[in-house]
Short mmCIF file of C-alpha atoms and ligand atoms in Angstrom, two decimals:
data_model
loop_
_atom_site.label_atom_id
_atom_site.label_comp_id
_atom_site.label_asym_id
_atom_site.label_seq_id
_atom_site.Cartn_x
_atom_site.Cartn_y
_atom_site.Cartn_z
CA MET A 2 -6.92 9.21 -3.96
CA SER A 3 -10.58 8.15 -4.48
CA ASN A 4 -10.19 8.14 -8.35
CA TYR A 5 -7.09 5.99 -8.48
CA LYS A 6 -7.24 2.15 -9.00
CA ILE A 7 -6.81 -0.39 -6.24
CA GLU A 8 -3.21 -0.95 -7.18
CA THR A 9 -2.30 2.74 -6.69
CA LYS A 10 -4.19 2.93 -3.48
CA CYS A 11 -2.38 -0.03 -2.00
CA VAL A 12 0.95 1.68 -2.66
CA GLN A 13 0.19 5.31 -1.92
CA GLY A 14 -3.21 5.62 -0.15
CA GLY A 15 -3.73 7.12 3.29
CA TYR A 16 -0.58 9.16 3.58
CA THR A 17 0.80 12.04 1.52
CA PRO A 18 3.96 13.70 2.79
CA GLY A 19 4.43 17.43 2.64
CA ASN A 20 7.59 19.30 1.66
CA GLY A 21 10.57 17.60 3.33
CA GLU A 22 8.60 15.09 5.26
CA PRO A 23 9.36 11.39 5.53
CA ARG A 24 8.42 9.43 2.36
CA GLN A 25 7.55 6.40 4.42
CA ILE A 26 4.85 6.55 7.03
CA PRO A 27 6.65 7.67 10.20
CA ILE A 28 6.27 5.38 13.33
CA ILE A 29 5.03 7.78 16.00
CA GLN A 30 5.94 5.51 18.89
CA SER A 31 4.57 7.83 21.56
CA THR A 32 1.82 7.31 24.08
CA THR A 33 0.83 10.90 24.45
CA PHE A 34 0.98 14.36 22.68
CA LYS A 35 1.90 17.71 24.16
CA TYR A 36 -0.31 20.84 24.15
CA ALA A 37 0.30 24.41 25.06
CA THR A 38 -2.89 25.20 27.05
CA SER A 39 -5.39 23.16 28.96
CA GLU A 40 -8.27 25.15 27.16
CA TYR A 41 -7.06 23.27 23.90
CA MET A 42 -6.85 19.98 25.64
CA GLY A 43 -10.42 20.34 26.91
CA LYS A 44 -11.73 20.97 23.40
CA LEU A 45 -10.06 17.73 22.30
CA PHE A 46 -11.77 15.86 25.11
CA ASP A 47 -15.09 17.36 23.97
CA LEU A 48 -14.22 16.25 20.44
CA GLU A 49 -14.56 19.99 19.45
CA ALA A 50 -11.05 20.09 18.22
CA SER A 51 -9.26 17.26 16.39
CA GLY A 52 -5.85 16.37 17.48
CA TYR A 53 -4.16 13.49 19.20
CA PHE A 54 -3.87 13.20 22.85
CA TYR A 55 -3.54 9.51 23.98
CA SER A 56 -2.52 6.69 21.84
CA ARG A 57 -5.13 4.35 23.43
CA LEU A 58 -7.62 6.15 21.31
CA GLN A 59 -5.83 7.42 18.25
CA ASN A 60 -2.31 7.47 16.87
CA PRO A 61 -1.04 9.25 13.72
CA THR A 62 0.77 6.00 12.30
CA CYS A 63 -2.22 3.86 13.00
CA ASP A 64 -4.60 6.41 11.48
CA SER A 65 -2.67 6.68 8.16
CA VAL A 66 -2.69 2.92 7.79
CA ALA A 67 -6.44 2.87 8.55
CA ALA A 68 -6.93 5.68 5.94
CA LYS A 69 -5.26 3.49 3.44
CA ILE A 70 -7.36 0.64 4.10
CA CYS A 71 -10.41 2.78 3.97
CA GLU A 72 -9.56 4.13 0.56
CA MET A 73 -9.01 0.58 -0.67
CA GLU A 74 -12.55 -0.50 0.51
CA GLY A 75 -14.13 2.82 -0.73
CA GLY A 76 -15.22 3.79 2.79
CA THR A 77 -15.51 7.20 4.59
CA ALA A 78 -14.03 6.32 7.86
CA ALA A 79 -11.88 3.58 9.42
CA MET A 80 -10.03 2.23 12.43
CA LEU A 81 -7.38 -0.14 13.35
CA THR A 82 -7.86 -2.67 16.02
CA SER A 83 -5.04 -4.87 17.81
CA SER A 84 -6.67 -8.08 16.25
CA GLY A 85 -9.23 -9.38 13.87
CA GLN A 86 -11.18 -10.68 16.84
CA ALA A 87 -11.29 -7.03 18.30
CA ALA A 88 -12.66 -5.73 15.07
CA SER A 89 -15.40 -8.27 14.69
CA PHE A 90 -16.43 -7.56 18.40
CA TYR A 91 -16.47 -3.70 18.10
CA SER A 92 -18.30 -3.91 14.71
CA VAL A 93 -21.24 -5.69 16.36
CA PHE A 94 -21.10 -4.12 19.85
CA ASN A 95 -20.92 -0.66 18.51
CA ILE A 96 -24.63 -0.99 17.55
CA ALA A 97 -25.99 -3.89 19.51
CA THR A 98 -26.29 -4.20 23.26
CA CYS A 99 -27.77 -6.34 25.92
CA GLY A 100 -31.45 -7.41 24.76
CA ASP A 101 -30.40 -7.05 21.14
CA HIS A 102 -30.35 -9.70 18.35
CA VAL A 103 -28.11 -10.20 15.31
CA VAL A 104 -28.64 -12.37 12.21
CA ALA A 105 -25.18 -14.03 11.24
CA SER A 106 -24.22 -16.39 8.55
CA SER A 107 -23.28 -19.95 9.89
CA ALA A 108 -20.39 -20.16 7.47
CA ILE A 109 -17.96 -17.87 9.54
CA TYR A 110 -14.43 -18.12 11.11
CA GLY A 111 -14.61 -20.51 14.33
CA GLY A 112 -13.31 -17.70 16.46
CA THR A 113 -16.09 -15.38 15.28
CA TYR A 114 -18.63 -18.11 15.99
CA ASN A 115 -17.40 -18.47 19.59
CA LEU A 116 -17.28 -14.74 20.15
CA PHE A 117 -20.84 -14.51 18.96
CA ALA A 118 -22.51 -17.72 20.24
CA VAL A 119 -20.79 -17.94 23.64
CA THR A 120 -19.15 -14.78 24.76
CA MET A 121 -21.50 -12.03 23.32
CA LYS A 122 -24.48 -14.36 24.33
CA LYS A 123 -23.25 -14.03 27.89
CA MET A 124 -23.42 -10.23 27.39
CA GLY A 125 -27.14 -10.45 26.45
CA ILE A 126 -26.85 -10.36 22.68
CA ASP A 127 -28.64 -13.24 20.92
CA PHE A 128 -27.47 -14.36 17.52
CA THR A 129 -29.55 -16.43 14.85
CA PHE A 130 -27.17 -18.22 12.55
CA VAL A 131 -28.49 -18.98 9.13
CA SER A 132 -27.13 -21.02 6.34
CA PRO A 133 -25.38 -18.81 3.80
CA ASP A 134 -27.34 -20.64 1.13
CA CYS A 135 -30.82 -20.19 2.70
CA THR A 136 -33.69 -18.94 0.67
CA GLU A 137 -34.70 -15.19 0.96
CA GLU A 138 -37.82 -16.44 2.95
CA GLU A 139 -35.73 -18.18 5.46
CA LEU A 140 -33.37 -15.17 5.79
CA ASN A 141 -36.38 -12.79 6.35
CA ALA A 142 -37.73 -15.15 8.99
CA ALA A 143 -34.50 -15.01 11.08
CA PHE A 144 -35.33 -11.15 11.91
CA ARG A 145 -36.72 -10.13 15.05
CA PRO A 146 -38.01 -6.45 16.18
CA ASN A 147 -34.87 -6.22 18.02
CA THR A 148 -32.51 -7.20 15.30
CA LYS A 149 -29.59 -4.72 14.92
CA ALA A 150 -27.26 -6.13 12.35
CA VAL A 151 -26.55 -8.82 9.86
CA PHE A 152 -23.04 -10.31 9.78
CA GLY A 153 -21.29 -12.60 7.11
CA GLU A 154 -17.96 -13.52 5.54
CA THR A 155 -17.10 -12.78 1.91
CA ILE A 156 -15.29 -16.20 1.66
CA ALA A 157 -15.81 -18.16 4.89
CA ASN A 158 -12.68 -19.59 6.72
CA PRO A 159 -12.28 -22.63 6.60
CA ALA A 160 -15.44 -23.64 4.63
CA LEU A 161 -14.53 -21.56 1.70
CA ILE A 162 -18.30 -20.80 0.93
CA VAL A 163 -18.75 -17.58 -1.13
CA LEU A 164 -21.41 -15.36 0.45
CA ASP A 165 -24.24 -13.95 -1.72
CA ILE A 166 -23.67 -10.53 -0.41
CA GLU A 167 -26.53 -8.89 -2.47
CA LYS A 168 -29.04 -11.27 -0.92
CA PHE A 169 -27.83 -10.31 2.58
CA ALA A 170 -27.56 -6.77 1.97
CA ASN A 171 -31.26 -6.67 0.66
CA ALA A 172 -32.63 -8.56 3.62
CA ALA A 173 -30.60 -6.31 6.03
CA HIS A 174 -31.89 -3.17 4.41
CA ALA A 175 -35.55 -4.27 4.27
CA HIS A 176 -35.40 -4.67 7.99
CA GLY A 177 -33.78 -1.28 8.73
CA VAL A 178 -30.23 -2.62 9.79
CA PRO A 179 -26.74 -2.63 8.32
CA LEU A 180 -24.88 -5.57 6.72
CA ILE A 181 -21.35 -6.12 8.34
CA ILE A 182 -19.00 -8.09 6.19
CA ASP A 183 -15.75 -9.88 7.23
CA ASN A 184 -13.57 -9.37 4.05
CA THR A 185 -10.57 -10.88 5.31
CA PHE A 186 -9.99 -13.73 2.82
CA ALA A 187 -10.89 -11.82 -0.41
CA THR A 188 -9.28 -8.50 0.63
CA PRO A 189 -10.43 -5.29 -1.29
CA VAL A 190 -8.17 -6.30 -4.16
CA ASN A 191 -10.39 -9.14 -4.94
CA CYS A 192 -13.84 -7.92 -3.45
CA ARG A 193 -15.09 -4.57 -2.35
CA PRO A 194 -18.33 -5.57 -0.45
CA PHE A 195 -19.54 -1.93 -0.28
CA GLU A 196 -20.24 -2.08 -4.10
CA TRP A 197 -22.45 -4.90 -3.38
CA GLY A 198 -24.58 -3.29 -0.72
CA ALA A 199 -22.61 -3.96 2.41
CA ASP A 200 -22.41 -1.10 5.08
CA ILE A 201 -19.56 -1.91 7.28
CA VAL A 202 -16.32 -4.19 6.47
CA THR A 203 -14.04 -5.89 8.98
CA HIS A 204 -10.74 -7.31 8.57
CA SER A 205 -8.26 -9.55 10.36
CA THR A 206 -5.32 -7.76 8.89
CA THR A 207 -3.18 -10.65 10.21
CA LYS A 208 -3.90 -12.52 7.10
CA TYR A 209 -3.31 -11.46 3.51
CA MET A 210 -2.92 -7.67 4.34
CA ASP A 211 0.10 -8.12 6.61
CA GLY A 212 0.87 -11.21 4.59
CA HIS A 213 4.07 -11.96 6.21
CA GLY A 214 3.20 -13.51 9.47
CA ALA A 215 4.56 -10.54 11.17
CA ALA A 216 1.79 -8.68 13.19
CA VAL A 217 -1.68 -9.45 14.40
CA GLY A 218 -4.20 -6.89 13.78
CA GLY A 219 -7.81 -5.97 12.60
CA CYS A 220 -9.51 -3.13 10.91
CA ILE A 221 -13.07 -1.79 10.67
CA VAL A 222 -14.31 0.32 7.70
CA ASP A 223 -17.59 2.38 7.40
CA SER A 224 -19.11 2.92 3.93
CA GLY A 225 -20.80 5.98 5.28
CA LYS A 226 -23.90 4.75 3.54
CA PHE A 227 -26.14 3.60 6.32
CA ASP A 228 -28.69 6.24 7.44
CA TRP A 229 -28.73 5.76 11.23
CA MET A 230 -31.17 8.80 11.70
CA ALA A 231 -33.80 7.05 9.46
CA HIS A 232 -33.68 4.13 12.03
CA LYS A 233 -33.23 6.37 15.11
CA GLU A 234 -35.27 4.16 17.47
CA LYS A 235 -33.14 1.22 16.51
CA PHE A 236 -29.75 2.82 17.14
CA PRO A 237 -30.17 5.02 20.32
CA GLY A 238 -26.20 4.68 20.84
CA LEU A 239 -25.68 6.70 17.72
CA CYS A 240 -28.85 8.76 17.56
CA THR A 241 -29.30 9.98 21.10
CA PRO A 242 -26.73 12.02 23.22
CA ASP A 243 -23.87 9.98 24.81
CA ASP A 244 -23.78 10.90 28.59
CA SER A 245 -20.38 9.27 28.80
CA TYR A 246 -19.06 11.79 26.18
CA HIS A 247 -20.60 15.21 27.15
CA GLY A 248 -23.84 14.60 25.59
CA ILE A 249 -22.61 14.26 21.96
CA THR A 250 -25.07 12.78 19.48
CA TYR A 251 -22.70 10.97 17.06
CA ALA A 252 -24.96 10.80 14.03
CA GLU A 253 -25.79 14.66 14.30
CA LYS A 254 -22.18 15.71 15.06
CA PHE A 255 -20.19 13.52 12.74
CA GLY A 256 -22.88 12.59 10.17
CA GLN A 257 -23.62 9.53 8.37
CA GLU A 258 -20.01 9.26 7.15
CA GLY A 259 -18.27 9.65 10.53
CA ALA A 260 -20.66 8.63 13.35
CA TYR A 261 -20.05 4.90 13.58
CA ILE A 262 -16.15 4.97 13.60
CA THR A 263 -16.15 8.10 15.91
CA LYS A 264 -18.38 6.12 18.36
CA ALA A 265 -16.34 3.01 18.13
CA THR A 266 -13.25 5.02 18.77
CA ALA A 267 -14.61 7.41 21.55
CA GLN A 268 -16.43 4.73 23.51
CA LEU A 269 -15.18 1.23 22.52
CA MET A 270 -11.41 1.88 22.21
CA ARG A 271 -11.56 4.13 25.21
CA ASP A 272 -13.09 1.49 27.46
CA PHE A 273 -11.79 -1.94 26.07
CA GLY A 274 -8.55 -0.55 24.71
CA SER A 275 -7.78 -3.02 21.80
CA THR A 276 -5.20 -0.65 20.43
CA PRO A 277 -2.66 -1.76 17.84
CA SER A 278 0.97 -0.68 18.35
CA PRO A 279 2.28 2.08 15.88
CA TYR A 280 5.10 -0.38 14.99
CA SER A 281 2.60 -3.06 14.04
CA ALA A 282 0.66 -0.65 11.92
CA PHE A 283 3.92 0.32 10.29
CA LEU A 284 4.52 -3.42 9.45
CA LEU A 285 0.87 -3.69 8.19
CA ASN A 286 1.45 -0.94 5.90
CA LEU A 287 4.51 -2.57 4.44
CA GLY A 288 2.28 -5.75 3.48
CA LEU A 289 -0.49 -3.48 2.12
CA GLU A 290 2.06 -1.87 -0.41
CA SER A 291 2.42 -5.22 -2.18
CA LEU A 292 -1.15 -6.71 -1.42
CA HIS A 293 -2.15 -6.42 -5.09
CA VAL A 294 0.84 -8.24 -6.43
CA ARG A 295 0.55 -10.88 -3.90
CA MET A 296 -3.12 -11.74 -4.09
CA LYS A 297 -2.64 -12.20 -7.90
CA ARG A 298 0.04 -14.88 -7.19
CA HIS A 299 -1.74 -16.46 -4.16
CA CYS A 300 -4.83 -16.97 -6.64
CA GLU A 301 -2.63 -18.29 -9.47
CA ASN A 302 -0.84 -20.69 -7.34
CA ALA A 303 -4.22 -21.93 -5.67
CA GLN A 304 -5.81 -22.32 -9.21
CA ALA A 305 -2.85 -24.37 -10.26
CA VAL A 306 -2.60 -26.56 -7.10
CA ALA A 307 -6.37 -27.02 -7.03
CA GLU A 308 -6.38 -28.19 -10.79
CA TYR A 309 -3.49 -30.48 -10.09
CA LEU A 310 -5.17 -32.20 -7.03
CA GLU A 311 -8.49 -32.50 -8.66
CA LYS A 312 -6.93 -35.00 -11.24
CA HIS A 313 -4.77 -36.80 -8.52
CA PRO A 314 -5.98 -40.41 -8.02
CA LYS A 315 -5.12 -40.28 -4.23
CA ILE A 316 -7.30 -37.17 -3.67
CA SER A 317 -11.00 -37.64 -3.06
CA TRP A 318 -12.24 -34.14 -3.31
CA VAL A 319 -11.09 -30.48 -3.69
CA ASN A 320 -12.86 -27.30 -2.57
CA TYR A 321 -11.87 -24.20 -4.28
CA ALA A 322 -14.22 -21.64 -5.86
CA GLY A 323 -11.93 -21.22 -8.95
CA LEU A 324 -12.63 -24.69 -10.05
CA PRO A 325 -15.56 -24.85 -12.59
CA SER A 326 -16.86 -27.80 -10.82
CA ASN A 327 -17.21 -26.05 -7.54
CA GLN A 328 -20.70 -25.13 -6.23
CA TYR A 329 -19.63 -21.48 -5.84
CA TYR A 330 -17.88 -20.95 -9.11
CA GLU A 331 -20.49 -18.63 -10.60
CA ARG A 332 -21.10 -16.68 -7.62
CA ALA A 333 -17.32 -16.25 -7.11
CA LYS A 334 -16.99 -14.92 -10.77
CA LYS A 335 -19.68 -12.25 -10.03
CA TYR A 336 -18.33 -11.00 -6.86
CA MET A 337 -14.57 -11.78 -7.41
CA PRO A 338 -13.93 -11.75 -11.17
CA ASN A 339 -10.07 -11.55 -10.60
CA GLY A 340 -9.87 -14.49 -8.27
CA THR A 341 -10.97 -15.41 -4.74
CA CYS A 342 -8.06 -16.16 -2.32
CA GLY A 343 -5.13 -18.63 -2.05
CA VAL A 344 -6.63 -21.12 0.37
CA ILE A 345 -7.98 -24.44 -0.67
CA SER A 346 -9.12 -27.53 1.13
CA PHE A 347 -9.01 -31.06 -0.05
CA GLY A 348 -9.59 -34.67 1.14
CA VAL A 349 -6.95 -37.46 0.94
CA LYS A 350 -7.98 -41.04 0.22
CA GLY A 351 -7.30 -42.99 3.27
CA GLY A 352 -9.00 -40.53 5.57
CA ARG A 353 -7.52 -39.22 8.74
CA THR A 354 -4.38 -41.48 8.54
CA GLY A 355 -3.75 -40.61 4.88
CA ALA A 356 -3.99 -36.89 5.67
CA GLU A 357 -1.58 -37.12 8.67
CA LEU A 358 1.04 -39.26 6.56
CA MET A 359 0.97 -36.88 3.55
CA MET A 360 1.28 -33.76 5.76
CA LYS A 361 4.23 -35.27 7.45
CA ASN A 362 5.92 -35.69 4.18
CA LEU A 363 5.46 -32.04 2.84
CA LYS A 364 8.70 -30.17 2.82
CA LEU A 365 7.65 -26.66 1.58
CA ALA A 366 4.09 -26.40 3.01
CA ALA A 367 4.76 -25.88 6.88
CA ILE A 368 2.15 -27.27 9.45
CA GLU A 369 0.56 -24.11 11.22
CA THR A 370 -2.49 -22.62 12.60
CA HIS A 371 -2.14 -19.79 10.19
CA VAL A 372 -3.29 -18.91 6.59
CA ALA A 373 -2.90 -16.31 4.11
CA ASP A 374 0.83 -16.00 4.34
CA ALA A 375 3.56 -15.45 1.80
CA ARG A 376 4.82 -19.05 2.79
CA THR A 377 2.66 -21.99 2.02
CA CYS A 378 1.32 -23.58 5.11
CA CYS A 379 -1.31 -26.38 5.84
CA LEU A 380 -3.44 -27.61 8.68
CA HIS A 381 -5.29 -30.78 9.59
CA PRO A 382 -8.22 -29.37 11.60
CA ALA A 383 -9.50 -32.84 12.85
CA ASN A 384 -5.94 -32.99 14.57
CA ALA A 385 -5.61 -29.29 15.78
CA THR A 386 -8.30 -26.64 15.84
CA HIS A 387 -11.30 -29.30 15.98
CA ARG A 388 -9.47 -31.86 17.95
CA GLN A 389 -12.19 -32.24 20.53
CA MET A 390 -14.82 -33.38 18.06
CA ASN A 391 -15.63 -37.11 17.08
CA GLU A 392 -16.11 -38.20 13.43
CA GLU A 393 -19.98 -37.36 13.44
CA GLU A 394 -19.27 -33.86 14.95
CA LEU A 395 -16.60 -33.35 12.44
CA ILE A 396 -18.93 -34.00 9.63
CA ALA A 397 -21.65 -31.78 10.84
CA ALA A 398 -19.14 -28.95 11.32
CA GLY A 399 -18.16 -29.31 7.67
CA VAL A 400 -14.71 -30.43 8.66
CA PRO A 401 -14.40 -34.15 7.78
CA GLY A 402 -11.41 -36.13 9.21
CA ASP A 403 -9.75 -36.17 5.89
CA LEU A 404 -9.84 -32.40 5.33
CA ILE A 405 -6.49 -30.63 4.77
CA ARG A 406 -6.57 -26.95 4.75
CA TYR A 407 -3.80 -25.76 2.32
CA SER A 408 -2.91 -22.10 2.17
CA CYS A 409 -0.92 -21.42 -1.15
CA GLY A 410 1.90 -18.98 -0.59
CA ILE A 411 3.55 -16.82 -3.26
CA GLU A 412 6.37 -19.43 -4.22
CA ASN A 413 6.57 -21.04 -7.58
CA ALA A 414 3.53 -23.09 -8.30
CA GLU A 415 5.66 -25.99 -9.97
CA ASP A 416 7.63 -26.29 -6.88
CA LEU A 417 4.50 -26.56 -4.63
CA ILE A 418 3.05 -29.22 -6.90
CA ALA A 419 6.27 -31.24 -7.01
CA ASP A 420 6.13 -31.01 -3.17
CA LEU A 421 2.60 -32.34 -3.08
CA GLU A 422 3.46 -34.99 -5.79
CA GLN A 423 6.31 -36.49 -3.64
CA ALA A 424 4.27 -36.30 -0.39
CA LEU A 425 1.26 -38.24 -2.12
CA ALA A 426 3.67 -40.75 -3.68
CA GLN A 427 4.56 -41.88 -0.22
CA ILE A 428 0.97 -42.81 0.95
C1 PLP B 526 -8.12 -15.03 11.53
C2 PLP B 526 -9.50 -14.47 11.31
C3 PLP B 526 -10.18 -13.63 12.16
C4 PLP B 526 -9.61 -13.36 13.55
O1 PLP B 526 -8.60 -12.42 13.47
P1 PLP B 526 -7.30 -12.38 14.43
O2 PLP B 526 -6.41 -11.35 13.80
O3 PLP B 526 -6.70 -13.75 14.44
O4 PLP B 526 -7.73 -12.04 15.80
C5 PLP B 526 -11.47 -13.25 11.88
N1 PLP B 526 -12.02 -13.42 10.68
C6 PLP B 526 -11.34 -14.33 9.72
C7 PLP B 526 -12.01 -14.67 8.45
C8 PLP B 526 -9.98 -14.85 10.12
O5 PLP B 526 -9.50 -15.64 9.08
#
């Protein structure tokens, strides 16, 4: 599949049926698998033979879908998780432990920020958050001797800041650590971070990949490009024997291409068990089959809506990297020449009250704490996700009281604009 274009990988990647086998990825809804001898079972447990034994660790349906996402990103190994949060957690915890440190962009999803700054901090991992637009000097100054990874988001949710992936990759590599990129909003259809130096990619597949609001899920993909053994002292978990797995040294046994995902499966999935259900993986695959078609329409609709709103007298500002007036327009063109995503944000004149009134009047756009869905939806963060903050705190968080996050679905753009028009006419 590796020579095919992204559209073909979306449709046919990850699963090639043999003679007389199901055309669609079969749902193997089985927790366990039968073997003829316990000697063979022993080999499976020693990771000497490959095969399925318990669906908490691996399942054929989930593996086929992970293999598709792996091909789409251009990686060497991948795993599905039960949510995007689990993917973010595993991606870092697989290489950083108590006493370690991680550099992260401050423009990341709120859930990821909490996971890093509060929960993982309690586990003894320190994070330094840097502005995505910091200088190279500021970025380099954030590293410590115990830094184990750098983390950022291609297009930050909800700030819609486009990351300079190359700048972050160069700094990570200069300090002998990998760059992990959350590529949820761009998807591999619009951006493939491995082509710009990222080493590991994570996804909340709940968003565009599923695309129909049907199943929560996540994915981690390894590029296979990071040389763990060259930085042996930093990554003992990958480069020294794992006593909890019969003394296996992952980087030796599974090589640069397979070590990271094998360890995440054999250790983290075994112990934390954030396993997706085979049925959810099947639904995710249905979404992936049309991802390339949907992303194009999401971007076209967002572009049309952003251009319309930018000219509207009742709108004070619009944030969308597809607008030439946007601070990230050039950077987005470099990393995402075919479009960014379908999410925009804007401010209504009349502040918080104006925003509330206008949203009440929308008929097509539903009020939801969700984004990146086939159906258009919107959210007023000051009233929902950021409700506990006062006006000053909201501004500091980059979420002013008048901000509306508007996620363009794949409906007709003229209908979406007419809906906004009638809602704005009433305020
Ligand atoms: C939603 C989201 C997550 C978390 O994913 P869940 O599937 O909700 O656990 C992580 N990163 C980004 C960018 C997201 O939008």
